[in-house]
Amino acid sequence: MRIFLIILLSTVFIGLPSPLPLTQTDAFRGAPIALTVQLTRQNGSPIDDATVLFFHETQNLFLGTAQTNVTGHAQFVWQVPSAHELGFVSLNATFRGDPERFLLPSMVSIPLTVFARLQNMFNITDTNGNPIHTSVNLGQKLLFNILIQDDHTIPLEGISVQLLISPNQLIAEGVTTQNGTVHFSCILNHTITNEVTFLIRSMNHGFYNGTENRFRISIRNTSVQLIGLPAFWLLRCSQSISGRLCQNNGEVIANATIELLSERGLLIGCSVTDAEGRFIFDLCDQIETIQTNRFLIFRYNGGSGYETTEAVVGIISGLADNPFSQFIEIITPIDLTQIIHQLNIIIVSCLAIGTTVITLKMKQTTRRIVSH
């Protein structure tokens, strides 16, 4: 990363005090910082082809030089050592003068604060320790295992860490232990859309600058089922039907709309599940309409990360004793005389075939006796 710092050096024909120090500027350990200075006369005209020297005052080191261009600017890029101490340091840019052009020396201090960037290392797993990469189920519990290190991969204790859902919804926060770790958990509930972006944010601590990581995952549609519904509904016994909506793992789904449809798919009514996932339909006013159907359809149209599901309940009218009789087409009886005639033909045919078989068996037996 480059940080550009513009410094104004003024030099005149007679001696004047050095320019005032600049405000504190941030630099990062192991990263370059570009220091740009401009050398001008007192009237503001630029001084070109002049050598500017850069020094590390705190460590008493010579860093390098740069030449001014036609606008009086000179740029020096300093690579902050990766082992540089953190905190406040001071550099300076110095012009030693030019007697031939009657230019006197000039110098300006460059105050810097050297920071280090934190590194957020993390992995996300389910409750069984299986890694989570790109997608999860709605209602699934995620475990965030976070390690905070400095720029030398040394674990840091006492760093505040936040877990958020984008853009800025705080889920959990904590402080790293002696080994630099902190652990969070999160359950993806029904308020989550089909995609969620997590933010893992380590906060500034002393001369360590915090870092933010983003982790995006998609929500798979979860299979659901309608349970507790009867296979058949007897009209003469009850005028209401109830059931429950839940995920395949048994967790209930609240505030979900259940539709009741006729066998032709016409909407009869709707019901909303309660906190226990239960729904109930009171069908007192629809008895006449319902009894013309052979079955009813209960449907949940999904959404919020859940798949669509439906269940069928057969209808038994008050006149039916056999629940299956309503689903079997009635066959027109055949005339009794025709049935007896057909039975006679079948019996005669069977007797004829039997007689033939017995005759053949007797002939074979006679041949064996004669041969002996």
mmCIF file of N, CA, C and O in Angstrom, residues 63-160:
data_model
loop_
_atom_site.group_PDB
_atom_site.id
_atom_site.type_symbol
_atom_site.label_atom_id
_atom_site.label_comp_id
_atom_site.label_asym_id
_atom_site.label_seq_id
_atom_site.Cartn_x
_atom_site.Cartn_y
_atom_site.Cartn_z
ATOM 1 N N LEU A 63 17.833 7.474 4.744
ATOM 2 C CA LEU A 63 16.928 6.613 3.998
ATOM 3 C C LEU A 63 17.164 6.665 2.497
ATOM 4 O O LEU A 63 17.076 5.643 1.819
ATOM 5 N N GLY A 64 17.436 7.834 1.930
ATOM 6 C CA GLY A 64 17.661 7.947 0.497
ATOM 7 C C GLY A 64 17.422 9.368 0.021
ATOM 8 O O GLY A 64 17.168 10.287 0.813
ATOM 9 N N THR A 65 17.516 9.551 -1.308
ATOM 10 C CA THR A 65 17.376 10.881 -1.907
ATOM 11 C C THR A 65 16.360 10.850 -3.035
ATOM 12 O O THR A 65 15.994 9.776 -3.541
ATOM 13 N N ALA A 66 15.933 12.058 -3.451
ATOM 14 C CA ALA A 66 15.049 12.223 -4.606
ATOM 15 C C ALA A 66 15.332 13.590 -5.216
ATOM 16 O O ALA A 66 15.722 14.529 -4.512
ATOM 17 N N GLN A 67 15.138 13.708 -6.547
ATOM 18 C CA GLN A 67 15.370 14.959 -7.263
ATOM 19 C C GLN A 67 14.045 15.647 -7.558
ATOM 20 O O GLN A 67 13.060 14.991 -7.907
ATOM 21 N N THR A 68 14.047 16.973 -7.435
ATOM 22 C CA THR A 68 12.850 17.743 -7.765
ATOM 23 C C THR A 68 12.702 17.860 -9.278
ATOM 24 O O THR A 68 13.682 17.914 -10.018
ATOM 25 N N ASN A 69 11.452 17.892 -9.748
ATOM 26 C CA ASN A 69 11.187 18.077 -11.172
ATOM 27 C C ASN A 69 10.900 19.540 -11.465
ATOM 28 O O ASN A 69 11.117 20.417 -10.614
ATOM 29 N N VAL A 70 10.365 19.846 -12.636
ATOM 30 C CA VAL A 70 10.162 21.243 -13.040
ATOM 31 C C VAL A 70 9.130 21.933 -12.164
ATOM 32 O O VAL A 70 9.094 23.169 -12.094
ATOM 33 N N THR A 71 8.261 21.169 -11.504
ATOM 34 C CA THR A 71 7.282 21.781 -10.608
ATOM 35 C C THR A 71 7.791 21.845 -9.162
ATOM 36 O O THR A 71 7.056 22.223 -8.265
ATOM 37 N N GLY A 72 9.049 21.416 -8.959
ATOM 38 C CA GLY A 72 9.634 21.449 -7.626
ATOM 39 C C GLY A 72 9.309 20.234 -6.777
ATOM 40 O O GLY A 72 9.682 20.182 -5.597
ATOM 41 N N HIS A 73 8.653 19.225 -7.350
ATOM 42 C CA HIS A 73 8.265 18.045 -6.585
ATOM 43 C C HIS A 73 9.341 16.968 -6.660
ATOM 44 O O HIS A 73 9.937 16.729 -7.711
ATOM 45 N N ALA A 74 9.523 16.316 -5.537
ATOM 46 C CA ALA A 74 10.402 15.147 -5.464
ATOM 47 C C ALA A 74 9.687 14.077 -4.657
ATOM 48 O O ALA A 74 9.078 14.379 -3.625
ATOM 49 N N GLN A 75 9.751 12.837 -5.140
ATOM 50 C CA GLN A 75 9.047 11.739 -4.451
ATOM 51 C C GLN A 75 10.031 10.662 -4.024
ATOM 52 O O GLN A 75 10.881 10.235 -4.799
ATOM 53 N N PHE A 76 9.857 10.245 -2.765
ATOM 54 C CA PHE A 76 10.683 9.165 -2.233
ATOM 55 C C PHE A 76 9.753 8.118 -1.634
ATOM 56 O O PHE A 76 8.860 8.446 -0.841
ATOM 57 N N VAL A 77 9.938 6.850 -2.050
ATOM 58 C CA VAL A 77 9.130 5.746 -1.534
ATOM 59 C C VAL A 77 9.951 4.996 -0.499
ATOM 60 O O VAL A 77 11.015 4.441 -0.813
ATOM 61 N N TRP A 78 9.450 5.004 0.729
ATOM 62 C CA TRP A 78 10.143 4.301 1.814
ATOM 63 C C TRP A 78 9.391 3.032 2.132
ATOM 64 O O TRP A 78 8.196 3.062 2.451
ATOM 65 N N GLN A 79 10.074 1.905 2.046
ATOM 66 C CA GLN A 79 9.510 0.617 2.416
ATOM 67 C C GLN A 79 9.709 0.431 3.911
ATOM 68 O O GLN A 79 10.820 0.202 4.371
ATOM 69 N N VAL A 80 8.617 0.561 4.655
ATOM 70 C CA VAL A 80 8.725 0.419 6.111
ATOM 71 C C VAL A 80 9.132 -1.019 6.421
ATOM 72 O O VAL A 80 8.466 -1.960 5.993
ATOM 73 N N PRO A 81 10.238 -1.223 7.141
ATOM 74 C CA PRO A 81 10.695 -2.592 7.428
ATOM 75 C C PRO A 81 9.617 -3.388 8.166
ATOM 76 O O PRO A 81 8.889 -2.847 9.011
ATOM 77 N N SER A 82 9.508 -4.682 7.859
ATOM 78 C CA SER A 82 8.511 -5.532 8.511
ATOM 79 C C SER A 82 8.814 -5.717 9.990
ATOM 80 O O SER A 82 7.915 -6.057 10.769
ATOM 81 N N ALA A 83 10.082 -5.479 10.381
ATOM 82 C CA ALA A 83 10.446 -5.613 11.796
ATOM 83 C C ALA A 83 10.475 -4.267 12.508
ATOM 84 O O ALA A 83 10.940 -4.187 13.659
ATOM 85 N N HIS A 84 9.985 -3.215 11.853
ATOM 86 C CA HIS A 84 10.034 -1.876 12.455
ATOM 87 C C HIS A 84 9.169 -1.842 13.711
ATOM 88 O O HIS A 84 8.099 -2.441 13.774
ATOM 89 N N GLU A 85 9.638 -1.112 14.697
ATOM 90 C CA GLU A 85 8.863 -0.967 15.931
ATOM 91 C C GLU A 85 7.583 -0.194 15.659
ATOM 92 O O GLU A 85 7.517 0.657 14.752
ATOM 93 N N LEU A 86 6.549 -0.505 16.438
ATOM 94 C CA LEU A 86 5.280 0.186 16.291
ATOM 95 C C LEU A 86 5.269 1.443 17.141
ATOM 96 O O LEU A 86 5.926 1.522 18.175
ATOM 97 N N GLY A 87 4.502 2.414 16.676
ATOM 98 C CA GLY A 87 4.365 3.635 17.462
ATOM 99 C C GLY A 87 4.806 4.867 16.704
ATOM 100 O O GLY A 87 4.856 4.877 15.460
ATOM 101 N N PHE A 88 5.122 5.918 17.460
ATOM 102 C CA PHE A 88 5.436 7.221 16.875
ATOM 103 C C PHE A 88 6.918 7.305 16.500
ATOM 104 O O PHE A 88 7.796 6.969 17.302
ATOM 105 N N VAL A 89 7.183 7.741 15.258
ATOM 106 C CA VAL A 89 8.550 7.966 14.788
ATOM 107 C C VAL A 89 8.568 9.285 14.029
ATOM 108 O O VAL A 89 7.512 9.853 13.714
ATOM 109 N N SER A 90 9.767 9.773 13.720
ATOM 110 C CA SER A 90 9.899 11.030 12.999
ATOM 111 C C SER A 90 10.926 10.881 11.886
ATOM 112 O O SER A 90 12.030 10.382 12.110
ATOM 113 N N LEU A 91 10.518 11.293 10.687
ATOM 114 C CA LEU A 91 11.434 11.393 9.548
ATOM 115 C C LEU A 91 11.653 12.866 9.252
ATOM 116 O O LEU A 91 10.988 13.732 9.838
ATOM 117 N N ASN A 92 12.566 13.146 8.318
ATOM 118 C CA ASN A 92 12.676 14.526 7.845
ATOM 119 C C ASN A 92 13.141 14.547 6.406
ATOM 120 O O ASN A 92 13.782 13.603 5.931
ATOM 121 N N ALA A 93 12.746 15.607 5.720
ATOM 122 C CA ALA A 93 13.213 15.873 4.361
ATOM 123 C C ALA A 93 14.113 17.106 4.432
ATOM 124 O O ALA A 93 13.710 18.139 4.982
ATOM 125 N N THR A 94 15.319 16.985 3.889
ATOM 126 C CA THR A 94 16.323 18.043 4.035
ATOM 127 C C THR A 94 16.862 18.468 2.671
ATOM 128 O O THR A 94 17.192 17.609 1.832
ATOM 129 N N PHE A 95 16.909 19.776 2.468
ATOM 130 C CA PHE A 95 17.590 20.356 1.311
ATOM 131 C C PHE A 95 18.803 21.118 1.846
ATOM 132 O O PHE A 95 18.675 21.998 2.695
ATOM 133 N N ARG A 96 19.997 20.761 1.361
ATOM 134 C CA ARG A 96 21.229 21.325 1.907
ATOM 135 C C ARG A 96 21.651 22.633 1.253
ATOM 136 O O ARG A 96 22.726 23.166 1.543
ATOM 137 N N GLY A 97 20.833 23.170 0.391
ATOM 138 C CA GLY A 97 21.123 24.458 -0.219
ATOM 139 C C GLY A 97 21.891 24.332 -1.529
ATOM 140 O O GLY A 97 22.396 23.262 -1.887
ATOM 141 N N ASP A 98 21.985 25.470 -2.238
ATOM 142 C CA ASP A 98 22.709 25.527 -3.511
ATOM 143 C C ASP A 98 23.329 26.918 -3.641
ATOM 144 O O ASP A 98 22.656 27.876 -4.048
ATOM 145 N N PRO A 99 24.599 27.072 -3.279
ATOM 146 C CA PRO A 99 25.245 28.401 -3.311
ATOM 147 C C PRO A 99 25.226 29.023 -4.698
ATOM 148 O O PRO A 99 25.122 30.257 -4.819
ATOM 149 N N GLU A 100 25.327 28.170 -5.738
ATOM 150 C CA GLU A 100 25.373 28.749 -7.080
ATOM 151 C C GLU A 100 24.057 29.432 -7.441
ATOM 152 O O GLU A 100 24.037 30.374 -8.221
ATOM 153 N N ARG A 101 22.961 28.936 -6.859
ATOM 154 C CA ARG A 101 21.651 29.568 -7.123
ATOM 155 C C ARG A 101 21.193 30.396 -5.925
ATOM 156 O O ARG A 101 20.039 30.805 -5.869
ATOM 157 N N PHE A 102 22.134 30.634 -5.016
ATOM 158 C CA PHE A 102 21.862 31.459 -3.823
ATOM 159 C C PHE A 102 20.667 30.895 -3.025
ATOM 160 O O PHE A 102 19.793 31.650 -2.568
ATOM 161 N N LEU A 103 20.631 29.553 -2.880
ATOM 162 C CA LEU A 103 19.557 28.899 -2.133
ATOM 163 C C LEU A 103 20.118 28.374 -0.830
ATOM 164 O O LEU A 103 21.126 27.649 -0.817
ATOM 165 N N LEU A 104 19.483 28.723 0.266
ATOM 166 C CA LEU A 104 19.922 28.304 1.580
ATOM 167 C C LEU A 104 19.299 26.941 1.946
ATOM 168 O O LEU A 104 18.288 26.545 1.387
ATOM 169 N N PRO A 105 19.876 26.235 2.925
ATOM 170 C CA PRO A 105 19.323 24.946 3.355
ATOM 171 C C PRO A 105 17.929 25.108 3.965
ATOM 172 O O PRO A 105 17.561 26.178 4.461
ATOM 173 N N SER A 106 17.174 23.987 3.902
ATOM 174 C CA SER A 106 15.848 23.956 4.494
ATOM 175 C C SER A 106 15.535 22.511 4.898
ATOM 176 O O SER A 106 16.054 21.553 4.311
ATOM 177 N N MET A 107 14.692 22.355 5.915
ATOM 178 C CA MET A 107 14.348 21.023 6.426
ATOM 179 C C MET A 107 12.950 21.052 7.026
ATOM 180 O O MET A 107 12.525 22.046 7.590
ATOM 181 N N VAL A 108 12.242 19.913 6.898
ATOM 182 C CA VAL A 108 10.934 19.788 7.512
ATOM 183 C C VAL A 108 10.822 18.401 8.127
ATOM 184 O O VAL A 108 11.296 17.416 7.562
ATOM 185 N N SER A 109 10.229 18.349 9.331
ATOM 186 C CA SER A 109 10.022 17.060 10.006
ATOM 187 C C SER A 109 8.772 16.370 9.460
ATOM 188 O O SER A 109 7.780 17.023 9.104
ATOM 189 N N ILE A 110 8.836 15.054 9.424
ATOM 190 C CA ILE A 110 7.709 14.248 8.938
ATOM 191 C C ILE A 110 7.317 13.277 10.049
ATOM 192 O O ILE A 110 7.918 12.198 10.182
ATOM 193 N N PRO A 111 6.337 13.612 10.866
ATOM 194 C CA PRO A 111 5.926 12.701 11.943
ATOM 195 C C PRO A 111 5.091 11.547 11.388
ATOM 196 O O PRO A 111 4.196 11.746 10.569
ATOM 197 N N LEU A 112 5.386 10.329 11.828
ATOM 198 C CA LEU A 112 4.674 9.135 11.386
ATOM 199 C C LEU A 112 4.253 8.303 12.585
ATOM 200 O O LEU A 112 4.912 8.312 13.625
ATOM 201 N N THR A 113 3.154 7.582 12.414
ATOM 202 C CA THR A 113 2.762 6.546 13.356
ATOM 203 C C THR A 113 2.786 5.224 12.606
ATOM 204 O O THR A 113 2.078 5.062 11.609
ATOM 205 N N VAL A 114 3.615 4.308 13.073
ATOM 206 C CA VAL A 114 3.750 3.011 12.408
ATOM 207 C C VAL A 114 2.787 2.022 13.059
ATOM 208 O O VAL A 114 2.862 1.779 14.270
ATOM 209 N N PHE A 115 1.881 1.477 12.241
ATOM 210 C CA PHE A 115 0.888 0.505 12.695
ATOM 211 C C PHE A 115 1.184 -0.870 12.100
ATOM 212 O O PHE A 115 1.969 -1.009 11.168
ATOM 213 N N ALA A 116 0.534 -1.865 12.647
ATOM 214 C CA ALA A 116 0.532 -3.211 12.076
ATOM 215 C C ALA A 116 -0.918 -3.619 11.846
ATOM 216 O O ALA A 116 -1.799 -3.267 12.634
ATOM 217 N N ARG A 117 -1.167 -4.367 10.780
ATOM 218 C CA ARG A 117 -2.525 -4.816 10.482
ATOM 219 C C ARG A 117 -2.766 -6.191 11.117
ATOM 220 O O ARG A 117 -1.916 -7.078 11.044
ATOM 221 N N LEU A 118 -3.937 -6.322 11.735
ATOM 222 C CA LEU A 118 -4.321 -7.611 12.290
ATOM 223 C C LEU A 118 -4.706 -8.569 11.168
ATOM 224 O O LEU A 118 -5.163 -8.151 10.101
ATOM 225 N N GLN A 119 -4.535 -9.850 11.410
ATOM 226 C CA GLN A 119 -4.940 -10.883 10.462
ATOM 227 C C GLN A 119 -6.042 -11.726 11.100
ATOM 228 O O GLN A 119 -5.867 -12.257 12.196
ATOM 229 N N ASN A 120 -7.166 -11.820 10.396
ATOM 230 C CA ASN A 120 -8.291 -12.628 10.870
ATOM 231 C C ASN A 120 -8.264 -13.982 10.176
ATOM 232 O O ASN A 120 -8.517 -14.070 8.971
ATOM 233 N N MET A 121 -7.948 -15.009 10.902
ATOM 234 C CA MET A 121 -7.994 -16.375 10.382
ATOM 235 C C MET A 121 -9.235 -17.048 10.963
ATOM 236 O O MET A 121 -9.472 -16.963 12.172
ATOM 237 N N PHE A 122 -10.028 -17.714 10.120
ATOM 238 C CA PHE A 122 -11.264 -18.294 10.644
ATOM 239 C C PHE A 122 -11.683 -19.502 9.819
ATOM 240 O O PHE A 122 -11.284 -19.670 8.658
ATOM 241 N N ASN A 123 -12.476 -20.350 10.445
ATOM 242 C CA ASN A 123 -13.158 -21.422 9.738
ATOM 243 C C ASN A 123 -14.553 -21.575 10.333
ATOM 244 O O ASN A 123 -14.781 -21.241 11.493
ATOM 245 N N ILE A 124 -15.477 -22.075 9.513
ATOM 246 C CA ILE A 124 -16.873 -22.210 9.909
ATOM 247 C C ILE A 124 -17.266 -23.668 9.754
ATOM 248 O O ILE A 124 -17.024 -24.282 8.706
ATOM 249 N N THR A 125 -17.864 -24.237 10.789
ATOM 250 C CA THR A 125 -18.263 -25.636 10.767
ATOM 251 C C THR A 125 -19.696 -25.786 11.262
ATOM 252 O O THR A 125 -20.273 -24.857 11.846
ATOM 253 N N ASP A 126 -20.263 -26.973 11.043
ATOM 254 C CA ASP A 126 -21.544 -27.296 11.665
ATOM 255 C C ASP A 126 -21.276 -27.915 13.032
ATOM 256 O O ASP A 126 -20.132 -28.002 13.479
ATOM 257 N N THR A 127 -22.312 -28.349 13.713
ATOM 258 C CA THR A 127 -22.146 -28.862 15.077
ATOM 259 C C THR A 127 -21.388 -30.183 15.109
ATOM 260 O O THR A 127 -20.908 -30.589 16.168
ATOM 261 N N ASN A 128 -21.260 -30.855 13.958
ATOM 262 C CA ASN A 128 -20.500 -32.104 13.901
ATOM 263 C C ASN A 128 -19.053 -31.888 13.490
ATOM 264 O O ASN A 128 -18.310 -32.860 13.317
ATOM 265 N N GLY A 129 -18.681 -30.614 13.311
ATOM 266 C CA GLY A 129 -17.311 -30.319 12.923
ATOM 267 C C GLY A 129 -17.063 -30.341 11.434
ATOM 268 O O GLY A 129 -15.914 -30.166 10.999
ATOM 269 N N ASN A 130 -18.097 -30.535 10.626
ATOM 270 C CA ASN A 130 -17.931 -30.531 9.176
ATOM 271 C C ASN A 130 -17.793 -29.102 8.668
ATOM 272 O O ASN A 130 -18.575 -28.224 9.058
ATOM 273 N N PRO A 131 -16.823 -28.829 7.805
ATOM 274 C CA PRO A 131 -16.614 -27.447 7.333
ATOM 275 C C PRO A 131 -17.772 -26.956 6.476
ATOM 276 O O PRO A 131 -18.360 -27.705 5.706
ATOM 277 N N ILE A 132 -18.092 -25.677 6.635
ATOM 278 C CA ILE A 132 -19.108 -25.004 5.829
ATOM 279 C C ILE A 132 -18.383 -24.161 4.795
ATOM 280 O O ILE A 132 -17.526 -23.355 5.137
ATOM 281 N N HIS A 133 -18.755 -24.342 3.515
ATOM 282 C CA HIS A 133 -18.060 -23.622 2.452
ATOM 283 C C HIS A 133 -18.954 -22.586 1.765
ATOM 284 O O HIS A 133 -18.644 -21.392 1.763
ATOM 285 N N THR A 134 -20.034 -23.023 1.165
ATOM 286 C CA THR A 134 -20.832 -22.092 0.358
ATOM 287 C C THR A 134 -22.315 -22.082 0.682
ATOM 288 O O THR A 134 -22.979 -21.086 0.442
ATOM 289 N N SER A 135 -22.870 -23.184 1.207
ATOM 290 C CA SER A 135 -24.314 -23.216 1.417
ATOM 291 C C SER A 135 -24.659 -24.006 2.676
ATOM 292 O O SER A 135 -23.914 -24.900 3.093
ATOM 293 N N VAL A 136 -25.797 -23.645 3.281
ATOM 294 C CA VAL A 136 -26.271 -24.292 4.505
ATOM 295 C C VAL A 136 -27.782 -24.411 4.441
ATOM 296 O O VAL A 136 -28.436 -23.832 3.567
ATOM 297 N N ASN A 137 -28.341 -25.153 5.387
ATOM 298 C CA ASN A 137 -29.789 -25.263 5.506
ATOM 299 C C ASN A 137 -30.323 -24.191 6.449
ATOM 300 O O ASN A 137 -29.633 -23.782 7.388
ATOM 301 N N LEU A 138 -31.532 -23.755 6.197
ATOM 302 C CA LEU A 138 -32.183 -22.815 7.093
ATOM 303 C C LEU A 138 -32.386 -23.477 8.453
ATOM 304 O O LEU A 138 -32.777 -24.644 8.533
ATOM 305 N N GLY A 139 -32.097 -22.747 9.527
ATOM 306 C CA GLY A 139 -32.214 -23.284 10.869
ATOM 307 C C GLY A 139 -30.976 -24.028 11.330
ATOM 308 O O GLY A 139 -30.931 -24.501 12.467
ATOM 309 N N GLN A 140 -29.961 -24.123 10.473
ATOM 310 C CA GLN A 140 -28.738 -24.833 10.834
ATOM 311 C C GLN A 140 -27.878 -23.963 11.750
ATOM 312 O O GLN A 140 -27.812 -22.753 11.610
ATOM 313 N N LYS A 141 -27.206 -24.592 12.699
ATOM 314 C CA LYS A 141 -26.329 -23.889 13.628
ATOM 315 C C LYS A 141 -24.911 -23.871 13.070
ATOM 316 O O LYS A 141 -24.361 -24.914 12.714
ATOM 317 N N LEU A 142 -24.323 -22.689 13.001
ATOM 318 C CA LEU A 142 -22.964 -22.518 12.491
ATOM 319 C C LEU A 142 -22.033 -22.148 13.636
ATOM 320 O O LEU A 142 -22.392 -21.356 14.513
ATOM 321 N N LEU A 143 -20.846 -22.709 13.624
ATOM 322 C CA LEU A 143 -19.818 -22.411 14.622
ATOM 323 C C LEU A 143 -18.670 -21.686 13.944
ATOM 324 O O LEU A 143 -18.093 -22.193 12.974
ATOM 325 N N PHE A 144 -18.342 -20.503 14.459
ATOM 326 C CA PHE A 144 -17.255 -19.683 13.922
ATOM 327 C C PHE A 144 -16.051 -19.799 14.849
ATOM 328 O O PHE A 144 -16.129 -19.438 16.028
ATOM 329 N N ASN A 145 -14.937 -20.300 14.330
ATOM 330 C CA ASN A 145 -13.696 -20.427 15.083
ATOM 331 C C ASN A 145 -12.694 -19.425 14.515
ATOM 332 O O ASN A 145 -12.242 -19.573 13.374
ATOM 333 N N ILE A 146 -12.366 -18.409 15.303
ATOM 334 C CA ILE A 146 -11.598 -17.261 14.801
ATOM 335 C C ILE A 146 -10.271 -17.163 15.535
ATOM 336 O O ILE A 146 -10.210 -17.296 16.764
ATOM 337 N N LEU A 147 -9.199 -16.913 14.769
ATOM 338 C CA LEU A 147 -7.862 -16.717 15.314
ATOM 339 C C LEU A 147 -7.357 -15.350 14.857
ATOM 340 O O LEU A 147 -7.346 -15.060 13.653
ATOM 341 N N ILE A 148 -6.951 -14.509 15.813
ATOM 342 C CA ILE A 148 -6.441 -13.182 15.503
ATOM 343 C C ILE A 148 -4.928 -13.187 15.694
ATOM 344 O O ILE A 148 -4.425 -13.521 16.773
ATOM 345 N N GLN A 149 -4.183 -12.768 14.641
ATOM 346 C CA GLN A 149 -2.721 -12.720 14.671
ATOM 347 C C GLN A 149 -2.239 -11.340 14.268
ATOM 348 O O GLN A 149 -2.962 -10.570 13.622
ATOM 349 N N ASP A 150 -0.999 -11.023 14.638
ATOM 350 C CA ASP A 150 -0.398 -9.787 14.142
ATOM 351 C C ASP A 150 0.209 -10.048 12.771
ATOM 352 O O ASP A 150 0.040 -11.131 12.195
ATOM 353 N N ASP A 151 0.923 -9.055 12.222
ATOM 354 C CA ASP A 151 1.483 -9.210 10.883
ATOM 355 C C ASP A 151 2.652 -10.181 10.839
ATOM 356 O O ASP A 151 3.178 -10.475 9.761
ATOM 357 N N HIS A 152 3.073 -10.708 12.000
ATOM 358 C CA HIS A 152 4.115 -11.735 12.066
ATOM 359 C C HIS A 152 3.522 -13.092 12.440
ATOM 360 O O HIS A 152 4.253 -13.978 12.871
ATOM 361 N N THR A 153 2.188 -13.217 12.297
ATOM 362 C CA THR A 153 1.425 -14.450 12.608
ATOM 363 C C THR A 153 1.557 -14.865 14.069
ATOM 364 O O THR A 153 1.499 -16.053 14.392
ATOM 365 N N ILE A 154 1.731 -13.902 14.950
ATOM 366 C CA ILE A 154 1.772 -14.177 16.388
ATOM 367 C C ILE A 154 0.372 -13.962 16.957
ATOM 368 O O ILE A 154 -0.210 -12.888 16.782
ATOM 369 N N PRO A 155 -0.222 -14.964 17.633
ATOM 370 C CA PRO A 155 -1.561 -14.796 18.217
ATOM 371 C C PRO A 155 -1.580 -13.661 19.239
ATOM 372 O O PRO A 155 -0.627 -13.477 20.000
ATOM 373 N N LEU A 156 -2.682 -12.920 19.233
ATOM 374 C CA LEU A 156 -2.802 -11.760 20.117
ATOM 375 C C LEU A 156 -3.962 -11.953 21.085
ATOM 376 O O LEU A 156 -5.064 -12.331 20.686
ATOM 377 N N GLU A 157 -3.701 -11.657 22.330
ATOM 378 C CA GLU A 157 -4.720 -11.735 23.370
ATOM 379 C C GLU A 157 -5.370 -10.375 23.580
ATOM 380 O O GLU A 157 -4.743 -9.329 23.411
ATOM 381 N N GLY A 158 -6.650 -10.394 23.948
ATOM 382 C CA GLY A 158 -7.340 -9.163 24.313
ATOM 383 C C GLY A 158 -7.840 -8.335 23.151
ATOM 384 O O GLY A 158 -8.161 -7.157 23.325
ATOM 385 N N ILE A 159 -7.949 -8.919 21.957
ATOM 386 C CA ILE A 159 -8.462 -8.202 20.791
ATOM 387 C C ILE A 159 -9.979 -8.393 20.723
ATOM 388 O O ILE A 159 -10.482 -9.521 20.752
ATOM 389 N N SER A 160 -10.711 -7.293 20.633
ATOM 390 C CA SER A 160 -12.171 -7.367 20.502
ATOM 391 C C SER A 160 -12.545 -7.769 19.081
ATOM 392 O O SER A 160 -12.011 -7.220 18.111
#
